[in-house]
PDB file of C-alpha atoms in Angstrom:
ATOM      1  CA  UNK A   1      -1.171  22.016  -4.156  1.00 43.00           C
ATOM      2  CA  UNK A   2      -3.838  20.137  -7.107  1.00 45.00           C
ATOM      3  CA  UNK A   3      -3.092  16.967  -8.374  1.00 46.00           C
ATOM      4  CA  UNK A   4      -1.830  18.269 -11.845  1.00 47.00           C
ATOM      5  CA  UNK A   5      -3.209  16.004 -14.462  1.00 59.00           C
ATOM      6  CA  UNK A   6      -0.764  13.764 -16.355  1.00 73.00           C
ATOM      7  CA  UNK A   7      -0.806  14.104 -19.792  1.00 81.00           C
ATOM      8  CA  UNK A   8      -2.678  11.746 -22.027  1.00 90.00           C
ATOM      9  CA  UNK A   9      -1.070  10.227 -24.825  1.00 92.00           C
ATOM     10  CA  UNK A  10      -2.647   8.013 -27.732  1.00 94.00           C
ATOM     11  CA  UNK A  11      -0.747   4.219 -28.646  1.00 95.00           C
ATOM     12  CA  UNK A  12      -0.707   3.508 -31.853  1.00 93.00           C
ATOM     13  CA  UNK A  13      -0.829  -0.230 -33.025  1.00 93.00           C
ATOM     14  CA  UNK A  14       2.484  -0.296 -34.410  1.00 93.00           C
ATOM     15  CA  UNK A  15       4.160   0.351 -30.728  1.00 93.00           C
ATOM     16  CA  UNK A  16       1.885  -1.834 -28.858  1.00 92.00           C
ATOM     17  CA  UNK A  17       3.170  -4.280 -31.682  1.00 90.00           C
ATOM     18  CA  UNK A  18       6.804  -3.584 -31.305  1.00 90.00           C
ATOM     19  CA  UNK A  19       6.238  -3.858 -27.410  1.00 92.00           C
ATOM     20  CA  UNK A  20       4.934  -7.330 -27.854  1.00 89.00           C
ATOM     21  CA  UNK A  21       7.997  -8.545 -29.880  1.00 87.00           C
ATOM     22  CA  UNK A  22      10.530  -6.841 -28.795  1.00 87.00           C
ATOM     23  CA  UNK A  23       9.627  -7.603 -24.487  1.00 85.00           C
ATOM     24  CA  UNK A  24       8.656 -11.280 -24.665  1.00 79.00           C
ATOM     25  CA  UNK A  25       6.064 -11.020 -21.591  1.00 76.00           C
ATOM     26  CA  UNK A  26       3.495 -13.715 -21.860  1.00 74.00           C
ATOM     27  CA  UNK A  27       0.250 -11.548 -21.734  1.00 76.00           C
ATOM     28  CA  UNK A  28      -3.466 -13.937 -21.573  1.00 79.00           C
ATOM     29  CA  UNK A  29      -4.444 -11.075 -24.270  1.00 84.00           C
ATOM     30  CA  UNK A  30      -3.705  -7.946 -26.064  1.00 86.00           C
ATOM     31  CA  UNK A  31      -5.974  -5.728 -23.489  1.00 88.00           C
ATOM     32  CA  UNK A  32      -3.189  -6.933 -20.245  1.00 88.00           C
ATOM     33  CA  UNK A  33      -0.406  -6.478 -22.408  1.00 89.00           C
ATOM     34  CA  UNK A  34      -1.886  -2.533 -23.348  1.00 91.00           C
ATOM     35  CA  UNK A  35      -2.845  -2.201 -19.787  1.00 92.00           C
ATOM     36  CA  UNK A  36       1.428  -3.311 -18.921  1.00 91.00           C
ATOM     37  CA  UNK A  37       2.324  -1.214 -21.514  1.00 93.00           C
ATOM     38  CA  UNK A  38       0.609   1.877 -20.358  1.00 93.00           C
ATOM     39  CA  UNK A  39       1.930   1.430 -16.776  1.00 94.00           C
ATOM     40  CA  UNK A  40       5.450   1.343 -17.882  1.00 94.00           C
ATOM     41  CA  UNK A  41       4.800   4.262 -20.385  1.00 95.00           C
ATOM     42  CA  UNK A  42       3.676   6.093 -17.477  1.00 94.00           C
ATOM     43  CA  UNK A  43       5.855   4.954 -14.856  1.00 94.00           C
ATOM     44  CA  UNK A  44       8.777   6.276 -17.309  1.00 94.00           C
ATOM     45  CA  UNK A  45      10.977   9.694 -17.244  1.00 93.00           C
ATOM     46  CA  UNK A  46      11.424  12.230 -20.039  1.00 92.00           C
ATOM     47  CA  UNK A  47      15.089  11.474 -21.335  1.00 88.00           C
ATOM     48  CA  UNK A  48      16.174  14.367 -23.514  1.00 87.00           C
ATOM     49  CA  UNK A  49      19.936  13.031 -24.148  1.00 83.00           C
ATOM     50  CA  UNK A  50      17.830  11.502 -27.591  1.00 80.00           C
ATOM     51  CA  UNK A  51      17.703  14.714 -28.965  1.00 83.00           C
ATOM     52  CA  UNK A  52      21.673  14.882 -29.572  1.00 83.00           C
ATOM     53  CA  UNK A  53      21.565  12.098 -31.778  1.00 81.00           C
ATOM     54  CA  UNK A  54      21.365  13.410 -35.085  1.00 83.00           C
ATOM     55  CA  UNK A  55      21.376   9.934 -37.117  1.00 82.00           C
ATOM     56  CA  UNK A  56      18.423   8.628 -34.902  1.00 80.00           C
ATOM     57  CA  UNK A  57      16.454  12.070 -35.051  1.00 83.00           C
ATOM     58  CA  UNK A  58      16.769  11.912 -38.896  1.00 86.00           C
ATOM     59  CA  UNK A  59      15.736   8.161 -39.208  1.00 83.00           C
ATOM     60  CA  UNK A  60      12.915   8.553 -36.992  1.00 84.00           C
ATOM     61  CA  UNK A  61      11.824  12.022 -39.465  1.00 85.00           C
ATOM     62  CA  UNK A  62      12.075   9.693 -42.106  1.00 88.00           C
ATOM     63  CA  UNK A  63      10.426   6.708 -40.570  1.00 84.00           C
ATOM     64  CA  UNK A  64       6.959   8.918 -38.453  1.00 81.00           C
ATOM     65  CA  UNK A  65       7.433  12.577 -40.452  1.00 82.00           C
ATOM     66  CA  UNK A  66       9.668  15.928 -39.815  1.00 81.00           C
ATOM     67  CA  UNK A  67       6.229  17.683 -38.709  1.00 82.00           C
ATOM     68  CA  UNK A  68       5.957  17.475 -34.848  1.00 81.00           C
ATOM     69  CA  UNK A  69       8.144  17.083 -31.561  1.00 86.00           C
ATOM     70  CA  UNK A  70       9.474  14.099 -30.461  1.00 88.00           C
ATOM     71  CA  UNK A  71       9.734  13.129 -26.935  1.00 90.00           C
ATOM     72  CA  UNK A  72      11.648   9.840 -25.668  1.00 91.00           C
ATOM     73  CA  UNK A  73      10.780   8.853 -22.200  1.00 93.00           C
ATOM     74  CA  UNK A  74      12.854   6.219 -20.427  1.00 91.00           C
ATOM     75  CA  UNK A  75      11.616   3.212 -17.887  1.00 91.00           C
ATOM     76  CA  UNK A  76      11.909  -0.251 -17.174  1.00 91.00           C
ATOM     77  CA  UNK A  77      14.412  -1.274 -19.547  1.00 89.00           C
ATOM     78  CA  UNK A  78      12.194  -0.055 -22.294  1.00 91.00           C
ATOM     79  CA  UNK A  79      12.897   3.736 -24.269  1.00 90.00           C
ATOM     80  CA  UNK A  80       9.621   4.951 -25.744  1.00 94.00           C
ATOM     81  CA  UNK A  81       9.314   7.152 -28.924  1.00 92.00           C
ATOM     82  CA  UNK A  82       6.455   9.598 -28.813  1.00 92.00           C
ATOM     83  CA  UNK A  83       5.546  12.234 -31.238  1.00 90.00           C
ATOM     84  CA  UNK A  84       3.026  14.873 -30.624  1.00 89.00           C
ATOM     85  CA  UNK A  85       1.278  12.837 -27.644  1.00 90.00           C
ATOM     86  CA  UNK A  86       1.232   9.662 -29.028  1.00 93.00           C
ATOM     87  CA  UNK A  87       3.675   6.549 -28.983  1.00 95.00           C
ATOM     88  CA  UNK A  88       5.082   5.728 -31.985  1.00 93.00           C
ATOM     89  CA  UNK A  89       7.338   2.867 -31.183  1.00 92.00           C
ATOM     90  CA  UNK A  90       9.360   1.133 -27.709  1.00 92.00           C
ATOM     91  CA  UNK A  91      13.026  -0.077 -28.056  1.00 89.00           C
ATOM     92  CA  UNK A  92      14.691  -1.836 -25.689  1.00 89.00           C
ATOM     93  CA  UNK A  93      17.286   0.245 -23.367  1.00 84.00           C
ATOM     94  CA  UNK A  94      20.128  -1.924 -23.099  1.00 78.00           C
ATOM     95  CA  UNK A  95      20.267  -3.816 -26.368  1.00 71.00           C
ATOM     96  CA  UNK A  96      19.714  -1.347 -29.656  1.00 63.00           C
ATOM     97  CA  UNK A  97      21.709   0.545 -30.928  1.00 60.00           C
ATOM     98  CA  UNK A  98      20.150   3.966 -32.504  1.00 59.00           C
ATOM     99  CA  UNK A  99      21.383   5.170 -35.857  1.00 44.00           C
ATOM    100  CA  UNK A 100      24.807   4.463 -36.368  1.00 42.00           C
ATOM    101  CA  UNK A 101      26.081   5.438 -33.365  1.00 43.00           C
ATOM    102  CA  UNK A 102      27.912   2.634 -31.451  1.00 39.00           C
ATOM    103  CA  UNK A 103      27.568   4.147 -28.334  1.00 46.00           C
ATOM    104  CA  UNK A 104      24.370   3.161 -26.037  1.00 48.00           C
ATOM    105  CA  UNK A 105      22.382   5.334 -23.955  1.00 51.00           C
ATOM    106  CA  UNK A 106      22.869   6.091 -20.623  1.00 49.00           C
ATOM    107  CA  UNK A 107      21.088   4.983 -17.930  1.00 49.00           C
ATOM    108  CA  UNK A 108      19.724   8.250 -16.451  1.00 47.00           C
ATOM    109  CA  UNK A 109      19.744   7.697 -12.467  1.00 48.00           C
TER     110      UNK A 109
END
């Protein structure tokens, strides 16, 4: 069987700064820190327990737009926010809290 090709995705500035802050890794400069990023990002799993949160569905439509799918992927601590191919923001796994649901999200194993 082919290598199937893994599908690209675009980072916008606003995760790769909430990815900075939020994971304090000590990166020499921003292009290791993208490079870390993007190895995590792709090193993650698709996680579709997100979409059955309501609250966080709506506050992310109100925060990146109702137009477009999201996807949440899940990896290294770390749950990433993508709509339409591109990463819109990173939270951490084991610390926030989405919406106001108090429950957190499972590890998936």
């Amino acid at each position: 069987m082919a290598d199937q090709k893994k599908k690209k995705y675009y980072f916008t500035n606003h995760a790769i700064d909430r990815f900075s802050e939020r994971f304090k890794e000590k990166f020499k400069d921003r292009s290791i820190m993208v490079s870390q990023l993007a190895r995590e990002f792709y090193d993650s799993k698709p996680n579709k327990s997100f979409l059955n949160n309501t609250r966080f569905l709506v506050h992310l439509g109100e925060q990146y737009g109702y137009n477009g799918d999201f996807e949440f992927r899940v990896g290294h601590g770390k749950v990433f926010v993508c709509r339409d191919s591109t990463l819109v923001t990173v939270y951490p796994q084991d610390t926030s809290r989405f919406g106001e649901n108090s429950s957190r999200f499972k590890v998936k194993k």
